[in-house]
Structures are given as structure tokens and as C-alpha cells.
């Protein structure tokens, strides 16, 4: 591994304290194209990495030099295991290609097979697909000396079927392809087949999963200006598939891509995907996750992306209420006054509300609730409800300006216990009442 990858790896380890997840899942680096997998009862996420492009580097505005891997068992704290493959580690890849796009990882007979696209040195395609193997999901990975013959494209995804046969799906030139893998998991049988009967429009990033004997072939699809997540189903891993429609709406706020994976963990289905939360730049993306549900005919129910994300939030840290489950009459914007990534609730009008689901009140004694607030008007009142029961009312006065933050607190006189949904309701007379950064129970 070259010095750059070593330093990157070291930096990642140094900053890899577990992060608290709402959406986006991590904020210490840019992560895109998340493929989530369950190995040994732990949920691993294998995303790609976006970095700021230097002049003349990368392609299509993306600079993607390497891969990290993340894991969680509570879907709330995410451990960054650090760098697993850098472009300089790939013998057949361009060392300055910055084109390490969407990867995947599967396990077979105790070996973890990591599939990744990279721009080849021999210029035999836009991307070729490499394989790396490890005995643990977090590596260390050994990269194969050459790319997979016959696979010419991006976004590899692998399904191992119940009968042990494995299939690789990938994109190339707007179309999607499938090929069966040989037992070595590193080469394909015969020629890849184009997936037929999908609707027109650019398609990439396919992700196949199987549920109750049905094959769900899911893919980002640009029909009208940016990518929605869509799906088709079939009875055979190589098709034919019948188009079923959209899972997640396209972004309409300046990001063209979305890229997802779908899996079940501890009896709940999830969709992992990306957005440009931290950067507001479509080439610097952040991975997210939300719960996913199926209808009684096996159809995937449409998913609205949330800021709340997944997992149960504990009360030992401030609760980022700006990552809400639902809201009315307020906005969310980047915080202006801080050194770490964060957001605030602002433009809060009278009778606005915000809900934040699944908070675990697991301490013995809660004495107060604290809010970090600012207000440039007369302020207002925050009514705190837990599962619809009114717990406290907190008066917020003018703090000096919208950018002057103060902590206000109110005693709690009730016993709080168990997992509850928070609702804050805002009352007052001004057009805009206050901004809130976070709240905390102590
Ligand atoms: O991340 C680079 C490319 O953008 C991926 O390979 C596509 O799926 C899209 O997310």
C-alpha cells in the first residue's frame, strides 16, 4: 500500500469513533453507493468514497479513490473500519483514475468476495470489475491481479441463490446485464445477458435480492431528470423480469444519482441509499438508510426518504431533532455557527410541530430537558409530548439574534421509561418563533 493510502487509512482510524446515526449515517467523510450486507449478525455497509476533485481528476465530476467499510449492530452507532482498498492497490487499475465506483461484497464458504469497478490501465473499457478476497468482512483484502474477463461495466452486484449458484449484475452503457459466476466467484460462465423488458431511460446500480422465492431486481432509473429507485420481479435470477414501478422518488434538489441496496436485518427490511446532505454538492454524497415495507402481495411499498433514518436513539447524547420523522410549518437548514457538521430547525411558525420516533429512555432518573435554541423575535413555547402525553412546557425568550445560541431547560416531574416517540409543538405570537439545534434529557 502506498504512502497516500497509508495516511488515509491512519486518518480514518483516528477519526473512526462510532458516530451516532440518523441520516446521513456518517458525517466524517463522504460515502456513496452503499451496499449493506449482514454477516455474523452484524450489518456491514460497503460504500464508495467521494472526495473533492482536484482540477482535471476523476470523471463526470466524481473523484472516488478508495473504499472504506462500516458496521453496526444497533443501526445507531456505526463503526468505520477504515480503508480497505485504494486505487493504488489495484494492479490492473489506473493509479490516478479516481473511478472506484459502486462496490458489493458477499460471503461464500467463509471467504468474503469484494467486487469493485475501476478504470483499467489497458483502456479496455470505461470500467472493469475487480475481485478482492478476505477472511473477514472488514479485511484485510487481497486484490486479484487482473480484472474479471467478460465483465465490462460499472456497479457490480452479486446474488448467491439458495442452491449455491451465484450471479453478477452490473451496468454498462445505460443497460443492465447479468452473468452466472463460476464456483471460484471470480469468473463468469458464458456471455453476460442484457436484462430485457425494462423501461427506457438510463439505468445503473442494480441490486438483486430474493424474498419468498421471488427475485427482486432493483435499479436506479432516470425517467425524468434524475434517478428514482425502481424494481422489477421475476421467477428466475437471470430473468425475465416484469417491471413493477418505483420504490423511492427521484431527488429534485440538485443531485442526479441515487444508488441503493435492500436487505433484512433482525426482522426489519431496510433500504440504504445516498443523498448530498452534508455538501449540497451532487458529487460529494452521504449514505442514508430507512425502513422498507412490503405489501401483502409481496410488492415493495413506496418509500419516502426521511432524515430520522433507522435505529433506536439513546438519551445519553443530544438528540438532533432536525433529523425528524415528520414535521409541519418549519424548515431544516445547515447550522452556521459550528465546526462540526450539523443542521437546525428554523423558520418555526406558531403551531409548527416536529416528531422524532423511537427514543430509548433507559436511564433511572430524568431531571430536566435542555434545548439549544436561538430567537430573534419574542420567542415562544415548546411543548414536549412523549407518546402524546404532555411532559413539559418550556418558554424560549429572545436570545439576542437568530445566530446567538443559548441553552434553556425545564425540570421533568414525571418518570420516563421505555421507547417513546417525541413530539414538540411550538406556540407563540411572532411569525417565526425560534431555531432549535438539539434537545437533551438529563
Ligand atoms: O458513484 C458513482 C456512480 O454514480 C455509481 O457507480 C452510480 O451507481 C452512481 O451512484
PDB file of N, CA and C in Angstrom, residues 4 13 31 33 60 114 121 132 134 138 162 208 216 233 242 254-255 293 306 380 391 416 423 442:
ATOM      1  N   UNK A   4       0.089   7.371   0.394  1.00  0.00           N
ATOM      2  CA  UNK A   4      -1.182   8.100   0.442  1.00  0.00           C
ATOM      3  C   UNK A   4      -2.297   7.249   1.087  1.00  0.00           C
ATOM      4  N   UNK A  13      -8.776   5.741  10.758  1.00  0.00           N
ATOM      5  CA  UNK A  13      -8.805   5.035  12.034  1.00  0.00           C
ATOM      6  C   UNK A  13      -8.877   6.040  13.177  1.00  0.00           C
ATOM      7  N   UNK A  31     -19.632   9.383   1.661  1.00  0.00           N
ATOM      8  CA  UNK A  31     -19.834   7.978   1.323  1.00  0.00           C
ATOM      9  C   UNK A  31     -21.005   7.882   0.355  1.00  0.00           C
ATOM     10  N   UNK A  33     -23.229   5.176  -2.747  1.00  0.00           N
ATOM     11  CA  UNK A  33     -23.457   3.834  -3.301  1.00  0.00           C
ATOM     12  C   UNK A  33     -23.415   2.734  -2.229  1.00  0.00           C
ATOM     13  N   UNK A  60     -16.918  12.578 -14.807  1.00  0.00           N
ATOM     14  CA  UNK A  60     -18.306  13.012 -14.592  1.00  0.00           C
ATOM     15  C   UNK A  60     -18.440  13.833 -13.313  1.00  0.00           C
ATOM     16  N   UNK A 114     -15.150  -9.327  -2.528  1.00  0.00           N
ATOM     17  CA  UNK A 114     -15.446  -7.899  -2.694  1.00  0.00           C
ATOM     18  C   UNK A 114     -15.325  -7.574  -4.182  1.00  0.00           C
ATOM     19  N   UNK A 121      -6.021   0.110 -16.635  1.00  0.00           N
ATOM     20  CA  UNK A 121      -4.796   0.662 -17.250  1.00  0.00           C
ATOM     21  C   UNK A 121      -4.753   0.402 -18.749  1.00  0.00           C
ATOM     22  N   UNK A 132     -11.655  -8.872  -4.815  1.00  0.00           N
ATOM     23  CA  UNK A 132     -10.671  -8.965  -3.728  1.00  0.00           C
ATOM     24  C   UNK A 132     -11.261  -9.913  -2.690  1.00  0.00           C
ATOM     25  N   UNK A 134     -11.118 -11.814   1.353  1.00  0.00           N
ATOM     26  CA  UNK A 134     -10.678 -11.659   2.748  1.00  0.00           C
ATOM     27  C   UNK A 134     -11.332 -12.746   3.592  1.00  0.00           C
ATOM     28  N   UNK A 138     -14.283  -6.970   7.184  1.00  0.00           N
ATOM     29  CA  UNK A 138     -13.529  -5.708   7.247  1.00  0.00           C
ATOM     30  C   UNK A 138     -12.102  -5.857   6.719  1.00  0.00           C
ATOM     31  N   UNK A 162     -30.253 -19.672  -3.293  1.00  0.00           N
ATOM     32  CA  UNK A 162     -30.402 -20.720  -2.270  1.00  0.00           C
ATOM     33  C   UNK A 162     -29.726 -22.030  -2.683  1.00  0.00           C
ATOM     34  N   UNK A 208     -29.949  -6.971  -6.678  1.00  0.00           N
ATOM     35  CA  UNK A 208     -30.880  -8.104  -6.709  1.00  0.00           C
ATOM     36  C   UNK A 208     -31.018  -8.696  -5.314  1.00  0.00           C
ATOM     37  N   UNK A 216     -36.198  -9.988  -6.791  1.00  0.00           N
ATOM     38  CA  UNK A 216     -36.466  -8.549  -6.909  1.00  0.00           C
ATOM     39  C   UNK A 216     -35.237  -7.905  -7.536  1.00  0.00           C
ATOM     40  N   UNK A 233     -39.713  -7.736 -11.012  1.00  0.00           N
ATOM     41  CA  UNK A 233     -39.625  -9.034 -10.323  1.00  0.00           C
ATOM     42  C   UNK A 233     -39.673 -10.169 -11.337  1.00  0.00           C
ATOM     43  N   UNK A 242     -40.471  -8.608 -14.701  1.00  0.00           N
ATOM     44  CA  UNK A 242     -41.581  -7.721 -15.064  1.00  0.00           C
ATOM     45  C   UNK A 242     -41.458  -6.437 -14.260  1.00  0.00           C
ATOM     46  N   UNK A 254     -31.111  18.949  -6.900  1.00  0.00           N
ATOM     47  CA  UNK A 254     -29.771  19.155  -7.449  1.00  0.00           C
ATOM     48  C   UNK A 254     -28.832  17.975  -7.368  1.00  0.00           C
ATOM     49  N   UNK A 255     -29.325  16.777  -7.110  1.00  0.00           N
ATOM     50  CA  UNK A 255     -28.457  15.590  -7.164  1.00  0.00           C
ATOM     51  C   UNK A 255     -29.087  14.600  -8.142  1.00  0.00           C
ATOM     52  N   UNK A 293     -40.948  -1.451   3.603  1.00  0.00           N
ATOM     53  CA  UNK A 293     -42.063  -2.351   3.901  1.00  0.00           C
ATOM     54  C   UNK A 293     -42.625  -2.949   2.614  1.00  0.00           C
ATOM     55  N   UNK A 306     -36.421   9.713   4.739  1.00  0.00           N
ATOM     56  CA  UNK A 306     -36.563  10.532   5.944  1.00  0.00           C
ATOM     57  C   UNK A 306     -35.196  10.994   6.444  1.00  0.00           C
ATOM     58  N   UNK A 380     -41.095  31.894  22.030  1.00  0.00           N
ATOM     59  CA  UNK A 380     -42.359  31.154  22.102  1.00  0.00           C
ATOM     60  C   UNK A 380     -42.242  30.030  23.118  1.00  0.00           C
ATOM     61  N   UNK A 391     -45.375  16.389  28.641  1.00  0.00           N
ATOM     62  CA  UNK A 391     -44.381  16.197  29.707  1.00  0.00           C
ATOM     63  C   UNK A 391     -43.917  17.539  30.258  1.00  0.00           C
ATOM     64  N   UNK A 416     -39.856   8.797  33.249  1.00  0.00           N
ATOM     65  CA  UNK A 416     -39.795   8.462  31.827  1.00  0.00           C
ATOM     66  C   UNK A 416     -39.116   7.108  31.669  1.00  0.00           C
ATOM     67  N   UNK A 423     -42.692  14.346  20.434  1.00  0.00           N
ATOM     68  CA  UNK A 423     -43.326  15.369  19.597  1.00  0.00           C
ATOM     69  C   UNK A 423     -43.109  16.715  20.263  1.00  0.00           C
ATOM     70  N   UNK A 442     -31.605  14.942  30.765  1.00  0.00           N
ATOM     71  CA  UNK A 442     -30.571  14.658  31.785  1.00  0.00           C
ATOM     72  C   UNK A 442     -31.250  14.290  33.090  1.00  0.00           C
TER      73      UNK A 442
END
